[in-house]
mmCIF file of C-alpha atoms and ligand atoms in Angstrom:
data_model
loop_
_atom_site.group_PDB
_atom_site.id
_atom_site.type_symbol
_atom_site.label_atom_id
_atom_site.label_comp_id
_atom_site.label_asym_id
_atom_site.label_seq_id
_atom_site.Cartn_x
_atom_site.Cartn_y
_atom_site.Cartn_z
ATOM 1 C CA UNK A 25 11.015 8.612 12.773
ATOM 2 C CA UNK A 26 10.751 8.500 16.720
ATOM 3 C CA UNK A 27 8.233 10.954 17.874
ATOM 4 C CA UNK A 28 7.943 12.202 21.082
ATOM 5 C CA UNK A 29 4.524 11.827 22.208
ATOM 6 C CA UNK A 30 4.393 12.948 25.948
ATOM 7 C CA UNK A 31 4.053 16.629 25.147
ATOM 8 C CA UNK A 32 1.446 16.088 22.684
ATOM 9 C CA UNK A 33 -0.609 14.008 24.524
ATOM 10 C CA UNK A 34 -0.375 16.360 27.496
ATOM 11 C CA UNK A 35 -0.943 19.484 25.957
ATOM 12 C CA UNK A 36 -4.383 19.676 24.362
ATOM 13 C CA UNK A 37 -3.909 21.807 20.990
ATOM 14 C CA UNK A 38 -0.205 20.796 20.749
ATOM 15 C CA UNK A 39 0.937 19.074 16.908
ATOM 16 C CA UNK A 40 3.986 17.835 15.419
ATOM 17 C CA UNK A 41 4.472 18.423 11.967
ATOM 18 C CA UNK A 42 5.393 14.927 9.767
ATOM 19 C CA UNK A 43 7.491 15.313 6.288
ATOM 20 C CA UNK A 44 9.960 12.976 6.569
ATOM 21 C CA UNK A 45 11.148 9.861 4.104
ATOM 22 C CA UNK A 46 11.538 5.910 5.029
ATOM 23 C CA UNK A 47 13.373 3.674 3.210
ATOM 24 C CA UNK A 48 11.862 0.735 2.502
ATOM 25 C CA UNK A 49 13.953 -0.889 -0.606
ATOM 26 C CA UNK A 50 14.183 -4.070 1.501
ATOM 27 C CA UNK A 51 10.681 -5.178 1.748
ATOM 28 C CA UNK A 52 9.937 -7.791 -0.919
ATOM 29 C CA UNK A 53 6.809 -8.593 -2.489
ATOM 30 C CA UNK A 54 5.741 -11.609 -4.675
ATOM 31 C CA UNK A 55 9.307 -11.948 -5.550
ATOM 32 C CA UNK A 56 10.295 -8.516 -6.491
ATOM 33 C CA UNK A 57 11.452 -5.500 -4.683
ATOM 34 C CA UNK A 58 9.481 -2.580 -5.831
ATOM 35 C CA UNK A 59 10.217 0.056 -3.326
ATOM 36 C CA UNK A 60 13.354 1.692 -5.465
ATOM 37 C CA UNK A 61 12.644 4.848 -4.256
ATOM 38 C CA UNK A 62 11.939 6.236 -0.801
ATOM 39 C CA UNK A 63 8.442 7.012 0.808
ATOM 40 C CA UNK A 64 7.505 9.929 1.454
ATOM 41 C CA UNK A 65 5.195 10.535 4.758
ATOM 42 C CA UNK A 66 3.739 13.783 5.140
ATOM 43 C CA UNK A 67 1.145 14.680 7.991
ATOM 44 C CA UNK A 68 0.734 15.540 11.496
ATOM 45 C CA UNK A 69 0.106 14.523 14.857
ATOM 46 C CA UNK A 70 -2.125 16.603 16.495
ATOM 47 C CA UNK A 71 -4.150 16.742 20.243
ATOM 48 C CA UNK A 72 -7.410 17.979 19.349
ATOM 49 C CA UNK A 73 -9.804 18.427 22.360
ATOM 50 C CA UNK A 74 -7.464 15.724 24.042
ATOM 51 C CA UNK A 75 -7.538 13.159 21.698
ATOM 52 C CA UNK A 76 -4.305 12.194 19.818
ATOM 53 C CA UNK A 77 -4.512 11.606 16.374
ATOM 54 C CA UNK A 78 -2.066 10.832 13.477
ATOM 55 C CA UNK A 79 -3.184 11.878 10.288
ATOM 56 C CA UNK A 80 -0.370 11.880 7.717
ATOM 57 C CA UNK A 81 -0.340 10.607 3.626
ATOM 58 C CA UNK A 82 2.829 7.817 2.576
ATOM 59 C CA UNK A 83 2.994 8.628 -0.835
ATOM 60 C CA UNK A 84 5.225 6.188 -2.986
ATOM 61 C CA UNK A 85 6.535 4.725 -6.727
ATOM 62 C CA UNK A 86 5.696 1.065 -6.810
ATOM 63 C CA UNK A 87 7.980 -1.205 -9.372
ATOM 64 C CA UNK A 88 6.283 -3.999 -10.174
ATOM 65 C CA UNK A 89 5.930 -6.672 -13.026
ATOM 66 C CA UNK A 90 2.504 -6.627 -15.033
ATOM 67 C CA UNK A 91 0.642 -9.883 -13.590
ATOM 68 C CA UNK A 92 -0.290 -10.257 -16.931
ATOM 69 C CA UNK A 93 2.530 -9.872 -19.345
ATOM 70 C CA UNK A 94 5.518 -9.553 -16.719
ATOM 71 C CA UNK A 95 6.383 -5.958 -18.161
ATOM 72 C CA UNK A 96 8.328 -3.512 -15.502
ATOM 73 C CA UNK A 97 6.130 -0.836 -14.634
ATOM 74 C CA UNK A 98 6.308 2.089 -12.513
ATOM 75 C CA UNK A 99 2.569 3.213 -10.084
ATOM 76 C CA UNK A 100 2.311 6.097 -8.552
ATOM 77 C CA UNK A 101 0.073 5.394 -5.160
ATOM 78 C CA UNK A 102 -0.527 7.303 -1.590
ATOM 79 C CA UNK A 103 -1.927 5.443 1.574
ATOM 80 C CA UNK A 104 -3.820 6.886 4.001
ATOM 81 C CA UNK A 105 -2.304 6.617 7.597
ATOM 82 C CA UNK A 106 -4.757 7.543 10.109
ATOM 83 C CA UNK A 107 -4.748 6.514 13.758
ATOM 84 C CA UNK A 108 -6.049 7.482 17.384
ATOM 85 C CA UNK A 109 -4.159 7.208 19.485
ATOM 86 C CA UNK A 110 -3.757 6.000 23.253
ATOM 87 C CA UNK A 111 -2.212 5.332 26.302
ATOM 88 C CA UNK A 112 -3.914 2.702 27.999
ATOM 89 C CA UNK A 113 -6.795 0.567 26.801
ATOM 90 C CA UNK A 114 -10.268 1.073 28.494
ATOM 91 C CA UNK A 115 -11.803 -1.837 26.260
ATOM 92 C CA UNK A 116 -9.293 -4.698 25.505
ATOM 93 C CA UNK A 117 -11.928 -5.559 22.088
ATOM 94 C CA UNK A 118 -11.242 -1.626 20.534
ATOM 95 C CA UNK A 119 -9.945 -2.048 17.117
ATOM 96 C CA UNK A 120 -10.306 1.300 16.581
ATOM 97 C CA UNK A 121 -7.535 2.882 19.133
ATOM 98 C CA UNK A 122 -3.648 1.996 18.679
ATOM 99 C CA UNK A 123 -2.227 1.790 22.353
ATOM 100 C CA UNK A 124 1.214 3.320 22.707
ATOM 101 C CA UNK A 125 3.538 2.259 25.540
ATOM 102 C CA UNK A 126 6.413 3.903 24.599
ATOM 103 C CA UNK A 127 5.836 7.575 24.755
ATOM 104 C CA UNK A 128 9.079 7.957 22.568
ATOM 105 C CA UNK A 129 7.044 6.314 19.557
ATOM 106 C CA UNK A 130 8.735 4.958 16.576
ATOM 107 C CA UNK A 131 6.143 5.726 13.526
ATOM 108 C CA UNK A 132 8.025 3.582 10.929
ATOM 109 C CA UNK A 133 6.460 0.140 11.830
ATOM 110 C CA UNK A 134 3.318 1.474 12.042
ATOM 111 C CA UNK A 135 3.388 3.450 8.387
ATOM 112 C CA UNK A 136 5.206 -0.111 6.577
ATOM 113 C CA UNK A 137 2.240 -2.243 8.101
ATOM 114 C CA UNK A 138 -0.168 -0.016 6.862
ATOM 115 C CA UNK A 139 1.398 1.005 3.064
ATOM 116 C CA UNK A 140 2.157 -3.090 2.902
ATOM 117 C CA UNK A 141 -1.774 -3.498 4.358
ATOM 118 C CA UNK A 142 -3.014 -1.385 1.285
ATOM 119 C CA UNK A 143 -1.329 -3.264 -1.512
ATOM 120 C CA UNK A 144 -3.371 -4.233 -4.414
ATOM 121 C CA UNK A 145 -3.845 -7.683 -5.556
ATOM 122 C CA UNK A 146 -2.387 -7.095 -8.345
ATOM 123 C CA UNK A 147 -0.877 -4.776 -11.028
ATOM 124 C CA UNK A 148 -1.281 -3.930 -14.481
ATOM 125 C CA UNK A 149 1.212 -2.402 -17.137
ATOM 126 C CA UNK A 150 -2.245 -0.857 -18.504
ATOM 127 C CA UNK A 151 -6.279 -1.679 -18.125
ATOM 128 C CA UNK A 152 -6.300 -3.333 -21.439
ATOM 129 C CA UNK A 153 -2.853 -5.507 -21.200
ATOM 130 C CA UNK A 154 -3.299 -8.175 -23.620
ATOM 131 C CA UNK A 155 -0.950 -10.797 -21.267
ATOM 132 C CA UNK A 156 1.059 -13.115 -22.767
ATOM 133 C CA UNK A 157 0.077 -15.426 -25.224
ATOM 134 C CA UNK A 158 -0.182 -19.088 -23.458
ATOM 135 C CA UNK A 159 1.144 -21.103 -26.519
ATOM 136 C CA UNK A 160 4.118 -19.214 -27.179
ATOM 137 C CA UNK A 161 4.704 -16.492 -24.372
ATOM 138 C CA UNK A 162 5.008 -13.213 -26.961
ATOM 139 C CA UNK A 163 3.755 -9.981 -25.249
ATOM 140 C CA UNK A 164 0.499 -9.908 -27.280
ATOM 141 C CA UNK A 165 0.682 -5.794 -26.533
ATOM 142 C CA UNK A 166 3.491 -5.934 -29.217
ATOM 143 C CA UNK A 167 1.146 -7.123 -31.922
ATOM 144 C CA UNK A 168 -0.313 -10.829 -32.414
ATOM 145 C CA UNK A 169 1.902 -14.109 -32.552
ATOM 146 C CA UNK A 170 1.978 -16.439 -35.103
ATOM 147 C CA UNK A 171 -0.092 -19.072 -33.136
ATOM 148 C CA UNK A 172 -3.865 -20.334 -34.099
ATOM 149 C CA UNK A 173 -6.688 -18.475 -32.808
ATOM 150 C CA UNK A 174 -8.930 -20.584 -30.175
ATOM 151 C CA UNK A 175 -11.720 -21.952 -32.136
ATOM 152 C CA UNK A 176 -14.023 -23.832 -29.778
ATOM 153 C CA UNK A 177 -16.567 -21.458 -29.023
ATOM 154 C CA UNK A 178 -17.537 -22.829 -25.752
ATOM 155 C CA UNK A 179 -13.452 -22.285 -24.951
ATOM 156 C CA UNK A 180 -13.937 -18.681 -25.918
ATOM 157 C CA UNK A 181 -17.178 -18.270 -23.591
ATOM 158 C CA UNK A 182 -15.269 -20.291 -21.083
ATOM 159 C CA UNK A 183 -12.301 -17.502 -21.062
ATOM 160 C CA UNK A 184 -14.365 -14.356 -21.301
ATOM 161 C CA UNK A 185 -16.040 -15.766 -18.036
ATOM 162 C CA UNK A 186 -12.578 -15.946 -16.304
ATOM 163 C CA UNK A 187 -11.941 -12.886 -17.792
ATOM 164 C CA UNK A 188 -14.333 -11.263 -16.760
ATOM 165 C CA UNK A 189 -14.123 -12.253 -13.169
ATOM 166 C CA UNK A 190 -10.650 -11.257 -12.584
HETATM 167 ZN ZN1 ZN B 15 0.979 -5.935 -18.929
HETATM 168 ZN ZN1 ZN B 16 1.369 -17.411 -29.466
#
């Protein structure tokens, strides 16, 4: 969505109203495609006491496998786009401030980089997904496989520990 910016950041008090959808079914990630629905951005972009700010919410369905047992499953998650913004830089090393050229601003870029920016690591069907079992690959969440249990008790210790520090 193009906004036009030079009102807003020439009229102190002025806003512009966000609730709009992108489409972002093309943007892969690890291999899948898990934006099947669109994202919704709702927000504003407001000059408060002369500083321009965007404050808006993407909120989004995520389709991803389980990194544990592969399972298709379906997260509900919201990112948090917040920006000031300006027109020219005063100090080249700010971080903070997103400098706008173009006056007619495009906001897509900006809310993709941030949504793909607050991806988790990874994904889970459930907390307690029991994975797949390594031996045989059954989905140990559909009950246990006919394979041995690990006996070696210094094995066992060995996987809690990775377990653990997942
Ligand atoms: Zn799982
Ligand atoms: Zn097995």
């Amino acid at each position: 969505m193009i906004i036009d910016l030079e009102s807003i950041f020439n009229v102190e008090g002025l806003s512009a109203d966000l609730d709009y959808e992108i489409d972002m079914s093309g943007e892969e990630l690890d291999g899948a495609f898990p934006f099947k629905t669109p994202v919704r951005v709702r927000g504003r972009v407001a000059n408060t006491t002369g500083i321009v700010e965007i404050n808006a919410e993407a909120s989004y369905e995520l389709t991803m496998p389980c990194s544990r047992c592969a399972q298709e499953t379906v997260h509900k998650m919201s990112t948090e786009i917040y920006h000031t913004l300006v027109r020219q830089v005063e100090n080249e090393n700010n971080d903070d401030f997103l400098t706008v050229t173009d006056l007619r601003y495009d906001l897509d870029p900006l809310v993709r980089e941030d949504i793909l920016l607050s991806m988790p690591y990874k994904f889970l069907c459930s907390d307690d997904c029991k994975g797949l079992c390594p031996k045989c690959g059954k989905n140990l969440n559909e009950g246990p496989c006919s394979c041995k249990p690990e006996t070696d008790p210094r094995l066992e210790a060995l996987r809690q520990l990775l377990d653990n520090n997942e």
